[in-house]
């Protein structure tokens, strides 16, 4: 099916590290784009590109029929969708609501059900790929919700992503993102330990990386974040504070399923130590500072 570009008005709530790039791709693709962010300064570049500013998520929702959210925490998602000035109270019937925040699977189901009551369509569509993936429009997008809705908005996903997979009903996208974060959590410990080991053994970490990143140890984190660690660049592609949030969501869901997650629990405890050192706004690669003591 798909959406008619001339009749599609996109609203982007959240123009931070990820949302800004996403909105920019939609503008370049020729869509009318409206934006809202708690800090307006973070949307200035988009406004210069032609985006239209709105003063609240609800006001934005009144002008758009596709509303995409990329905010920080599940509490933010709940407020943006279900709050007094939120999307559900203000969007038009038949609007498509797409939450791309990494959030709670249970909250995704709650929003989906509320959207149905308002004659709207909701998808949970968290992403992986970090700031680089967002800038280069090659995000991995994992989607939960009705298949027909997924098929309709797929052309929009294809503007910002490359690996786009329908995972199942509401909440399935968020559960899949939890699998992603669980795999990353223990892997980041390994990446940092490998680099510390290389340094202590008197090796050149960059040269070591050439040997190990294309073999069995290869991973996205090793290829993309290890070079940042070596360069002592701890700027956020993905914030430590947001990763701690994600791990908390995963551990809570795992507990509900009576699953023990020792690797995830260890990673979360190490990242909480890192945040206590004042590194909560650093990138996840800053875990190296805990390992390199």
Short mmCIF file of N, CA and C in Angstrom, two decimals, residues 133-233:
data_model
loop_
_atom_site.label_atom_id
_atom_site.label_comp_id
_atom_site.label_asym_id
_atom_site.label_seq_id
_atom_site.Cartn_x
_atom_site.Cartn_y
_atom_site.Cartn_z
N UNK A 133 24.54 5.36 12.33
CA UNK A 133 23.47 4.74 11.56
C UNK A 133 22.36 5.73 11.24
N UNK A 134 22.06 6.61 12.20
CA UNK A 134 21.01 7.61 11.96
C UNK A 134 21.45 8.62 10.90
N UNK A 135 22.70 9.09 11.01
CA UNK A 135 23.20 10.07 10.04
C UNK A 135 23.27 9.50 8.63
N UNK A 136 23.65 8.24 8.53
CA UNK A 136 23.84 7.60 7.21
C UNK A 136 22.60 6.88 6.72
N UNK A 137 21.50 7.00 7.44
CA UNK A 137 20.21 6.40 7.04
C UNK A 137 20.33 4.89 6.84
N UNK A 138 21.00 4.23 7.75
CA UNK A 138 21.13 2.78 7.65
C UNK A 138 20.86 2.13 9.01
N UNK A 139 19.84 2.63 9.68
CA UNK A 139 19.44 2.05 10.96
C UNK A 139 18.82 0.67 10.78
N UNK A 140 18.97 -0.16 11.80
CA UNK A 140 18.18 -1.38 11.90
C UNK A 140 16.91 -1.01 12.65
N UNK A 141 15.76 -1.36 12.08
CA UNK A 141 14.48 -1.00 12.68
C UNK A 141 13.69 -2.28 12.94
N UNK A 142 13.29 -2.47 14.19
CA UNK A 142 12.55 -3.66 14.59
C UNK A 142 11.15 -3.25 15.01
N UNK A 143 10.13 -3.84 14.38
CA UNK A 143 8.78 -3.26 14.45
C UNK A 143 7.76 -4.22 15.02
N UNK A 144 6.94 -3.70 15.94
CA UNK A 144 5.80 -4.43 16.47
C UNK A 144 4.51 -3.67 16.21
N UNK A 145 3.42 -4.41 16.02
CA UNK A 145 2.13 -3.80 15.72
C UNK A 145 1.43 -4.57 14.61
N UNK A 146 0.40 -3.98 14.03
CA UNK A 146 -0.33 -4.65 12.95
C UNK A 146 0.48 -4.68 11.66
N UNK A 147 0.48 -5.83 11.00
CA UNK A 147 1.27 -5.99 9.77
C UNK A 147 0.82 -5.02 8.68
N UNK A 148 -0.47 -4.77 8.58
CA UNK A 148 -0.97 -3.85 7.56
C UNK A 148 -0.40 -2.44 7.78
N UNK A 149 -0.34 -2.02 9.03
CA UNK A 149 0.22 -0.70 9.34
C UNK A 149 1.71 -0.66 9.00
N UNK A 150 2.41 -1.74 9.33
CA UNK A 150 3.84 -1.83 8.98
C UNK A 150 4.03 -1.68 7.48
N UNK A 151 3.24 -2.40 6.70
CA UNK A 151 3.37 -2.34 5.24
C UNK A 151 3.10 -0.93 4.71
N UNK A 152 2.18 -0.23 5.36
CA UNK A 152 1.82 1.12 4.92
C UNK A 152 2.97 2.11 5.12
N UNK A 153 3.62 2.03 6.28
CA UNK A 153 4.66 3.02 6.60
C UNK A 153 6.07 2.54 6.22
N UNK A 154 6.17 1.34 5.67
CA UNK A 154 7.49 0.82 5.29
C UNK A 154 8.29 1.79 4.42
N UNK A 155 7.68 2.48 3.45
CA UNK A 155 8.47 3.44 2.66
C UNK A 155 9.13 4.53 3.51
N UNK A 156 8.50 4.90 4.62
CA UNK A 156 9.12 5.89 5.52
C UNK A 156 10.31 5.27 6.25
N UNK A 157 10.14 4.04 6.72
CA UNK A 157 11.25 3.36 7.38
C UNK A 157 12.45 3.23 6.43
N UNK A 158 12.17 3.01 5.16
CA UNK A 158 13.24 2.81 4.18
C UNK A 158 14.03 4.10 3.92
N UNK A 159 13.48 5.24 4.30
CA UNK A 159 14.20 6.51 4.16
C UNK A 159 15.29 6.64 5.23
N UNK A 160 15.08 6.01 6.38
CA UNK A 160 16.02 6.18 7.50
C UNK A 160 16.76 4.89 7.86
N UNK A 161 16.35 3.76 7.29
CA UNK A 161 16.96 2.50 7.69
C UNK A 161 17.24 1.56 6.54
N UNK A 162 18.00 0.53 6.85
CA UNK A 162 18.36 -0.49 5.84
C UNK A 162 17.83 -1.87 6.22
N UNK A 163 17.98 -2.23 7.48
CA UNK A 163 17.55 -3.54 7.95
C UNK A 163 16.25 -3.37 8.72
N UNK A 164 15.13 -3.57 8.03
CA UNK A 164 13.81 -3.28 8.59
C UNK A 164 13.04 -4.58 8.68
N UNK A 165 12.71 -5.00 9.90
CA UNK A 165 12.10 -6.32 10.09
C UNK A 165 10.83 -6.20 10.92
N UNK A 166 9.73 -6.75 10.39
CA UNK A 166 8.48 -6.84 11.16
C UNK A 166 8.60 -8.02 12.11
N UNK A 167 8.46 -7.76 13.41
CA UNK A 167 8.70 -8.78 14.42
C UNK A 167 7.44 -9.42 14.98
N UNK A 168 6.28 -8.78 14.81
CA UNK A 168 5.05 -9.35 15.36
C UNK A 168 4.16 -8.27 15.94
N UNK A 169 3.27 -8.68 16.82
CA UNK A 169 2.27 -7.78 17.35
C UNK A 169 2.87 -6.73 18.30
N UNK A 170 2.02 -5.85 18.79
CA UNK A 170 2.46 -4.73 19.63
C UNK A 170 3.35 -5.22 20.77
N UNK A 171 4.48 -4.53 20.95
CA UNK A 171 5.46 -4.90 21.96
C UNK A 171 6.60 -5.74 21.42
N UNK A 172 6.39 -6.37 20.27
CA UNK A 172 7.42 -7.26 19.71
C UNK A 172 8.66 -6.50 19.29
N UNK A 173 8.48 -5.27 18.80
CA UNK A 173 9.64 -4.45 18.44
C UNK A 173 10.49 -4.15 19.65
N UNK A 174 9.83 -3.78 20.75
CA UNK A 174 10.58 -3.46 21.98
C UNK A 174 11.25 -4.70 22.57
N UNK A 175 10.58 -5.85 22.53
CA UNK A 175 11.23 -7.08 23.01
C UNK A 175 12.47 -7.39 22.18
N UNK A 176 12.38 -7.18 20.86
CA UNK A 176 13.52 -7.44 19.99
C UNK A 176 14.67 -6.49 20.33
N UNK A 177 14.34 -5.22 20.62
CA UNK A 177 15.39 -4.27 20.99
C UNK A 177 16.05 -4.68 22.31
N UNK A 178 15.28 -5.28 23.20
CA UNK A 178 15.89 -5.77 24.44
C UNK A 178 16.91 -6.87 24.13
N UNK A 179 16.59 -7.75 23.18
CA UNK A 179 17.56 -8.77 22.75
C UNK A 179 18.83 -8.10 22.24
N UNK A 180 18.66 -7.04 21.46
CA UNK A 180 19.79 -6.28 20.93
C UNK A 180 20.65 -5.71 22.05
N UNK A 181 20.01 -5.08 23.03
CA UNK A 181 20.74 -4.44 24.12
C UNK A 181 21.42 -5.48 25.03
N UNK A 182 20.78 -6.61 25.23
CA UNK A 182 21.38 -7.69 26.02
C UNK A 182 22.66 -8.17 25.36
N UNK A 183 22.62 -8.34 24.03
CA UNK A 183 23.81 -8.80 23.30
C UNK A 183 24.93 -7.77 23.36
N UNK A 184 24.57 -6.50 23.28
CA UNK A 184 25.58 -5.43 23.32
C UNK A 184 26.22 -5.32 24.71
N UNK A 185 25.42 -5.49 25.76
CA UNK A 185 25.87 -5.21 27.12
C UNK A 185 27.13 -6.00 27.48
N UNK A 186 27.07 -7.32 27.34
CA UNK A 186 28.24 -8.13 27.67
C UNK A 186 29.36 -7.93 26.65
N UNK A 187 28.98 -7.70 25.40
CA UNK A 187 29.97 -7.49 24.35
C UNK A 187 30.82 -6.25 24.63
N UNK A 188 30.20 -5.18 25.16
CA UNK A 188 30.97 -3.96 25.45
C UNK A 188 32.02 -4.21 26.53
N UNK A 189 31.69 -5.07 27.49
CA UNK A 189 32.70 -5.43 28.49
C UNK A 189 33.87 -6.10 27.79
N UNK A 190 33.58 -7.03 26.88
CA UNK A 190 34.64 -7.73 26.16
C UNK A 190 35.49 -6.81 25.30
N UNK A 191 34.86 -5.86 24.62
CA UNK A 191 35.59 -4.90 23.79
C UNK A 191 36.57 -4.10 24.65
N UNK A 192 36.08 -3.59 25.77
CA UNK A 192 36.93 -2.78 26.65
C UNK A 192 38.06 -3.61 27.26
N UNK A 193 37.75 -4.82 27.70
CA UNK A 193 38.78 -5.67 28.30
C UNK A 193 39.85 -6.04 27.27
N UNK A 194 39.44 -6.29 26.02
CA UNK A 194 40.40 -6.64 24.97
C UNK A 194 41.37 -5.49 24.72
N UNK A 195 40.86 -4.26 24.70
CA UNK A 195 41.72 -3.10 24.45
C UNK A 195 42.67 -2.84 25.62
N UNK A 196 42.16 -3.01 26.84
CA UNK A 196 43.03 -2.84 28.01
C UNK A 196 44.12 -3.91 28.01
N UNK A 197 43.74 -5.13 27.70
CA UNK A 197 44.72 -6.24 27.64
C UNK A 197 45.79 -5.93 26.59
N UNK A 198 45.36 -5.47 25.41
CA UNK A 198 46.31 -5.15 24.34
C UNK A 198 47.31 -4.09 24.81
N UNK A 199 46.80 -3.06 25.47
CA UNK A 199 47.68 -1.98 25.94
C UNK A 199 48.66 -2.50 26.99
N UNK A 200 48.18 -3.27 27.96
CA UNK A 200 49.04 -3.77 29.03
C UNK A 200 50.08 -4.76 28.51
N UNK A 201 49.76 -5.44 27.40
CA UNK A 201 50.69 -6.40 26.80
C UNK A 201 51.73 -5.73 25.91
N UNK A 202 51.64 -4.40 25.79
CA UNK A 202 52.61 -3.66 24.99
C UNK A 202 52.31 -3.66 23.51
N UNK A 203 51.06 -3.98 23.14
CA UNK A 203 50.68 -4.01 21.73
C UNK A 203 50.08 -2.66 21.32
N UNK A 204 50.03 -2.44 20.02
CA UNK A 204 49.34 -1.26 19.48
C UNK A 204 47.87 -1.64 19.32
N UNK A 205 46.96 -1.05 20.10
CA UNK A 205 45.55 -1.45 20.02
C UNK A 205 44.96 -1.32 18.62
N UNK A 206 45.38 -0.32 17.87
CA UNK A 206 44.84 -0.15 16.51
C UNK A 206 45.25 -1.30 15.61
N UNK A 207 46.48 -1.78 15.78
CA UNK A 207 46.96 -2.90 14.99
C UNK A 207 46.26 -4.19 15.42
N UNK A 208 46.06 -4.35 16.72
CA UNK A 208 45.31 -5.51 17.22
C UNK A 208 43.91 -5.52 16.63
N UNK A 209 43.30 -4.36 16.56
CA UNK A 209 41.94 -4.24 16.03
C UNK A 209 41.86 -4.75 14.59
N UNK A 210 42.91 -4.47 13.80
CA UNK A 210 42.94 -4.94 12.41
C UNK A 210 42.84 -6.46 12.34
N UNK A 211 43.42 -7.14 13.31
CA UNK A 211 43.40 -8.60 13.29
C UNK A 211 42.10 -9.19 13.80
N UNK A 212 41.52 -8.58 14.82
CA UNK A 212 40.40 -9.24 15.49
C UNK A 212 39.01 -8.80 15.04
N UNK A 213 38.89 -7.62 14.41
CA UNK A 213 37.54 -7.15 14.12
C UNK A 213 36.88 -7.90 12.96
N UNK A 214 37.69 -8.53 12.10
CA UNK A 214 37.10 -9.25 10.96
C UNK A 214 37.02 -10.75 11.19
N UNK A 215 37.42 -11.20 12.38
CA UNK A 215 37.35 -12.61 12.69
C UNK A 215 36.15 -12.95 13.55
N UNK A 216 36.26 -14.04 14.30
CA UNK A 216 35.14 -14.52 15.11
C UNK A 216 34.75 -13.53 16.20
N UNK A 217 35.66 -12.65 16.59
CA UNK A 217 35.36 -11.66 17.64
C UNK A 217 34.64 -10.44 17.10
N UNK A 218 34.48 -10.37 15.79
CA UNK A 218 33.91 -9.17 15.17
C UNK A 218 32.53 -8.81 15.69
N UNK A 219 32.29 -7.51 15.83
CA UNK A 219 30.98 -7.01 16.24
C UNK A 219 30.89 -5.54 15.84
N UNK A 220 29.67 -5.02 15.84
CA UNK A 220 29.48 -3.61 15.54
C UNK A 220 30.26 -2.74 16.54
N UNK A 221 30.17 -3.12 17.82
CA UNK A 221 30.85 -2.33 18.85
C UNK A 221 32.36 -2.34 18.65
N UNK A 222 32.90 -3.49 18.29
CA UNK A 222 34.34 -3.58 18.09
C UNK A 222 34.78 -2.71 16.91
N UNK A 223 34.02 -2.73 15.83
CA UNK A 223 34.40 -1.98 14.63
C UNK A 223 34.15 -0.48 14.76
N UNK A 224 33.09 -0.10 15.48
CA UNK A 224 32.68 1.31 15.52
C UNK A 224 33.06 2.05 16.79
N UNK A 225 33.09 1.34 17.91
CA UNK A 225 33.36 2.02 19.18
C UNK A 225 34.79 1.83 19.66
N UNK A 226 35.40 0.70 19.33
CA UNK A 226 36.81 0.52 19.73
C UNK A 226 37.70 1.63 19.15
N UNK A 227 37.54 2.02 17.87
CA UNK A 227 38.37 3.13 17.37
C UNK A 227 38.15 4.43 18.15
N UNK A 228 36.93 4.68 18.61
CA UNK A 228 36.67 5.88 19.41
C UNK A 228 37.41 5.78 20.75
N UNK A 229 37.41 4.58 21.34
CA UNK A 229 38.12 4.39 22.61
C UNK A 229 39.60 4.66 22.43
N UNK A 230 40.17 4.10 21.36
CA UNK A 230 41.60 4.27 21.09
C UNK A 230 41.93 5.75 20.91
N UNK A 231 41.01 6.48 20.28
CA UNK A 231 41.21 7.92 20.05
C UNK A 231 40.83 8.76 21.27
N UNK A 232 40.43 8.08 22.36
CA UNK A 232 39.98 8.75 23.58
C UNK A 232 38.82 9.69 23.31
N UNK A 233 37.94 9.25 22.42
CA UNK A 233 36.73 9.99 22.09
C UNK A 233 35.55 9.30 22.78
#
